[in-house]
Coordinates of C-alpha atoms in Angstrom, one line a residue:
M1 CA 125.6 1.4 9.4
R2 CA 127.2 2.3 12.7
L3 CA 126.7 6.0 12.0
V4 CA 123.0 5.4 11.3
T5 CA 122.7 3.4 14.6
I6 CA 124.5 6.1 16.5
L7 CA 122.3 8.9 15.0
V8 CA 119.1 7.0 15.8
F9 CA 120.2 6.3 19.3
C10 CA 121.3 10.0 19.9
S11 CA 118.0 11.3 18.5
L12 CA 116.2 8.9 20.8
L13 CA 118.1 10.3 23.8
M14 CA 117.5 13.9 22.8
G15 CA 113.7 13.2 22.2
V16 CA 113.0 11.6 25.6
S17 CA 111.3 14.1 27.9
S18 CA 111.1 14.2 31.6
D19 CA 108.1 11.9 31.5
G20 CA 110.4 9.0 30.8
W21 CA 111.0 6.3 28.3
Y22 CA 107.7 4.6 28.6
S23 CA 105.6 7.6 27.6
F24 CA 108.1 8.5 24.8
F25 CA 107.8 5.0 23.2
K26 CA 104.1 4.9 23.7
E27 CA 103.8 8.2 21.8
A28 CA 106.2 6.9 19.2
I29 CA 104.1 3.8 18.6
Q30 CA 100.9 5.8 18.5
G31 CA 102.5 8.3 16.1
T32 CA 103.6 5.4 13.9
W33 CA 100.0 4.2 13.9
D34 CA 98.8 7.6 12.9
L35 CA 101.1 7.7 9.9
W36 CA 100.1 4.2 8.9
R37 CA 96.4 5.1 9.1
A38 CA 97.0 8.2 6.9
Y39 CA 98.8 6.0 4.4
R40 CA 96.0 3.4 4.4
D41 CA 93.4 6.2 3.9
N42 CA 95.4 7.5 1.0
L43 CA 95.4 4.1 -0.7
E44 CA 91.7 3.7 0.0
A45 CA 90.8 7.2 -1.3
N46 CA 92.8 6.7 -4.5
Y47 CA 92.2 10.4 -5.2
P48 CA 94.6 12.4 -7.5
N49 CA 96.9 14.9 -5.9
S50 CA 95.9 13.9 -2.3
D51 CA 99.4 12.7 -1.2
R52 CA 100.3 16.0 0.4
Y53 CA 97.1 16.1 2.3
F54 CA 97.5 12.6 3.8
S55 CA 101.2 13.3 4.5
A56 CA 100.3 16.5 6.4
R57 CA 97.4 14.8 8.2
G58 CA 99.5 11.8 9.3
N59 CA 102.3 14.1 10.6
F60 CA 99.8 16.4 12.3
E61 CA 98.2 13.6 14.1
A62 CA 101.5 12.1 15.1
Q63 CA 102.7 15.5 16.5
Q64 CA 99.6 15.7 18.6
R65 CA 100.9 12.6 20.5
G66 CA 103.9 14.5 21.9
A67 CA 107.7 14.2 21.5
G68 CA 107.6 10.5 20.7
G69 CA 105.1 11.0 17.9
I70 CA 107.2 13.9 16.4
W71 CA 110.3 11.7 16.6
A72 CA 108.5 8.8 14.9
A73 CA 107.1 11.1 12.2
K74 CA 110.5 12.5 11.4
I75 CA 112.2 9.1 11.3
I76 CA 109.5 7.6 9.1
S77 CA 109.3 10.6 6.8
T78 CA 113.0 10.8 6.3
S79 CA 113.4 7.0 5.7
R80 CA 110.6 7.1 3.2
K81 CA 112.3 10.0 1.3
Y82 CA 115.6 8.2 1.1
F83 CA 114.1 4.9 0.2
Q84 CA 112.0 6.5 -2.5
G85 CA 115.2 8.2 -3.9
L86 CA 117.1 4.9 -3.9
L87 CA 114.3 3.2 -5.7
N88 CA 114.0 5.9 -8.3
R89 CA 117.8 6.0 -8.9
Y90 CA 118.8 2.3 -8.8
Y91 CA 115.6 0.3 -9.6
F92 CA 113.9 2.6 -12.0
G93 CA 117.1 4.3 -13.3
M94 CA 115.8 7.8 -13.0
K95 CA 118.0 10.3 -11.1
N96 CA 115.7 13.3 -10.9
H97 CA 112.3 11.7 -11.3
G98 CA 109.8 12.9 -8.7
L99 CA 112.0 15.4 -7.0
E100 CA 109.2 18.1 -7.2
S101 CA 106.8 15.6 -5.7
L102 CA 109.2 14.6 -2.9
E103 CA 109.9 18.3 -2.1
S104 CA 106.2 19.2 -1.9
T105 CA 105.5 16.2 0.2
R106 CA 108.3 17.1 2.5
K107 CA 106.9 20.6 2.9
A108 CA 103.5 19.1 3.7
E109 CA 105.0 16.8 6.3
E110 CA 106.8 19.7 8.0
W111 CA 103.5 21.7 7.9
G112 CA 101.7 18.9 9.7
R113 CA 104.5 18.4 12.3
S114 CA 104.4 22.1 13.1
G115 CA 100.8 21.7 14.2
K116 CA 99.2 23.7 11.4
N117 CA 95.9 22.5 9.9
P118 CA 96.5 19.8 7.3
N119 CA 93.3 20.8 5.5
H120 CA 95.4 23.5 3.8
F121 CA 96.5 20.6 1.4
R122 CA 93.1 19.0 1.1
P123 CA 92.2 18.6 -2.6
Q124 CA 88.8 19.7 -3.8
G125 CA 86.3 16.9 -4.1
L126 CA 88.0 14.5 -1.6
S127 CA 85.4 12.5 0.3
E128 CA 84.4 13.9 3.7
K129 CA 85.2 10.4 5.1
F130 CA 88.9 11.4 5.0

């Protein structure tokens, strides 16, 4: 637990730009909101094979916020991946279930965080609302 706390604190220190702590945390909160909005839209759309698009879109919008948004997107995406792995392994009893899905989602998240267009992952027939 100490190691995780130290790593989060160090990544915070490394992510703060010359604009200061206030703008960094503001960007982080806004980036978190962008990821939450993409997740909520994914649930509302309930469209097959749209997870990668919404992951890329949430990370893309978070990275548009700045260093704080990128930091929040990385922390949330990494936490989600590890939590999903723990659930699959210990709760559902499946060691390798969903690894392909997790890997493709990770690539989509990195695509979005790099500033590339998330529509690359948009499935055919998804409503224009999203």
